[in-house]
């Protein structure tokens, strides 16, 4: 990664690799999710350190496997191990039962257990201690995602004077939703301890600024060209929008590979020539999978002439399986798939093929190549990389993208995709019909537009634009401890 003259110290909840127990020995696999897909191509590009959690019991063997992995790269992986209680309260609890649902506008799913907040602070402190140990003068400390919003506050307490940057991968809610968070002032104030704070979209940046106006009255806010400057006595933070992306060329090259093309033909053949709709998601309630299945059911109910001619392939990668809402979601999806297949299936035709596992890159690309239509319909998403991957993989400039208007990616891809409200069952069913009927010339026109946008705004452009803000942004030095600054905050 390139940011400035120094190295980059990446701090994220998870390391980019997960250590798995093989039959003989431990081995590493890429971790699931958008953050890792996005940042991995940057890893090989320059020197640095990546600090993150390994979801395993600490052991010298794990440390050795990670050291071996690091030795083959420019980047050194530094594992953080959490106790079972820390995992439960910090990761499952505060991160994924408070911040995740609230920031995706699903406040009724939140569990505001106060012990989760204590764990959030304690674990952020541990990440900060490791970052303080690793960061050298001139390094950029680059913290990622909602789990670690309080890391800069801890680093300031530890008197770390490097530039501190933060990128927020998920949506940031407006004040009417954010105000439910019992620790709202603390989180906003902690974010202002970073020199640079980046969001996925202008909408998220606007929401963050609106929350500051409500809950941090001492903040002075000025808009300058494409970013916002937030001043408080003794400190300044630059706030910007930087839409994350993928390594377009890597996906396009991979998709053109002969073995991938052959596998794509095999998939098409196995579906007996049916038009193929594809969903690819982490198994998460924000991805709108039950809502998508309802829309497909409605489509089948209203288009009996297409029975036997259209198939939905839904691929999900298991995620956050220790959290009850995710366990419930898994059962709900399985139930809906079997109901729909039971109601409409016929000998020789299965309406929905459900794949519940992680696919390796060539297999994933083959599915993208084979799919006539991608259904990317999250209820809310910071960005969503699946839709960008689908476009990059459509090397023949065809295929139709049906995209939720609530995905961050809709800001960039609205002119080529068919935008839908994922809650509107009939509208999604109608978009499926429109995608199936679309003339080839229109498909090509739209897909060329989509691919041009993803190609030009790729992950390297994201890194360069974020890092140039980070390299030139203000450098806040040795701020007073958080507790001393609290009385200046005024609640709305
Ligand atoms: P999130 O960050 O919420 O996980 P994104 O859409 O941004 O959502 O990123 C998801 C990433 O996970 C993408 O890179 C996608 O290719 C990958 N992915 C999702 N499902 C699977 C699967 N079943 N097998 C392999 N990769 C998957
Ligand atoms: O972007 C959302 C995010 O939390 C990322 O940090 C991560 O890539 C992905 O979802 C997977 O989540 P988890 O690390 O909880 O499995």
Tab-separated table of C-alpha atoms in Angstrom, residues 271 277 279 281-284 289-290 292-293 311-319 321 326-338 341 350-357 359 367:
chain	number	residue	atom	x	y	z
A	271	UNK	CA	-29.157	-25.542	-15.983
A	277	UNK	CA	-30.384	-15.241	-12.103
A	279	UNK	CA	-27.339	-13.893	-5.948
A	281	UNK	CA	-23.933	-12.777	-0.544
A	282	UNK	CA	-22.549	-13.195	2.917
A	283	UNK	CA	-25.361	-14.790	4.900
A	284	UNK	CA	-26.467	-11.523	6.495
A	289	UNK	CA	-32.088	-12.533	0.806
A	290	UNK	CA	-35.582	-13.465	2.136
A	292	UNK	CA	-35.302	-11.372	-2.825
A	293	UNK	CA	-36.763	-14.875	-2.522
A	311	UNK	CA	-33.556	-20.420	-12.461
A	312	UNK	CA	-32.210	-18.523	-9.486
A	313	UNK	CA	-28.805	-19.623	-8.174
A	314	UNK	CA	-28.340	-18.226	-4.682
A	315	UNK	CA	-24.819	-18.596	-3.268
A	316	UNK	CA	-24.229	-17.671	0.358
A	317	UNK	CA	-21.076	-17.760	2.404
A	318	UNK	CA	-21.728	-18.603	6.067
A	319	UNK	CA	-21.138	-15.619	8.356
A	321	UNK	CA	-22.698	-18.099	12.998
A	326	UNK	CA	-27.818	-15.129	11.826
A	327	UNK	CA	-28.789	-18.659	12.870
A	328	UNK	CA	-32.474	-17.702	12.506
A	329	UNK	CA	-31.806	-16.170	9.088
A	330	UNK	CA	-30.116	-19.337	7.852
A	331	UNK	CA	-33.192	-21.405	8.795
A	332	UNK	CA	-35.564	-18.850	7.282
A	333	UNK	CA	-33.719	-18.913	3.940
A	334	UNK	CA	-33.581	-22.723	3.869
A	335	UNK	CA	-37.310	-22.872	4.624
A	336	UNK	CA	-38.190	-20.374	1.883
A	337	UNK	CA	-36.012	-22.120	-0.704
A	338	UNK	CA	-37.617	-25.478	-0.027
A	341	UNK	CA	-38.996	-25.348	-4.918
A	350	UNK	CA	-35.508	-26.692	-9.923
A	351	UNK	CA	-36.494	-23.002	-9.530
A	352	UNK	CA	-33.800	-22.207	-6.927
A	353	UNK	CA	-30.346	-23.755	-6.558
A	354	UNK	CA	-29.028	-22.912	-3.112
A	355	UNK	CA	-25.270	-23.105	-2.458
A	356	UNK	CA	-24.187	-22.594	1.148
A	357	UNK	CA	-20.397	-22.394	1.081
A	359	UNK	CA	-16.485	-20.543	-3.573
A	367	UNK	CA	-20.866	-18.230	-11.847
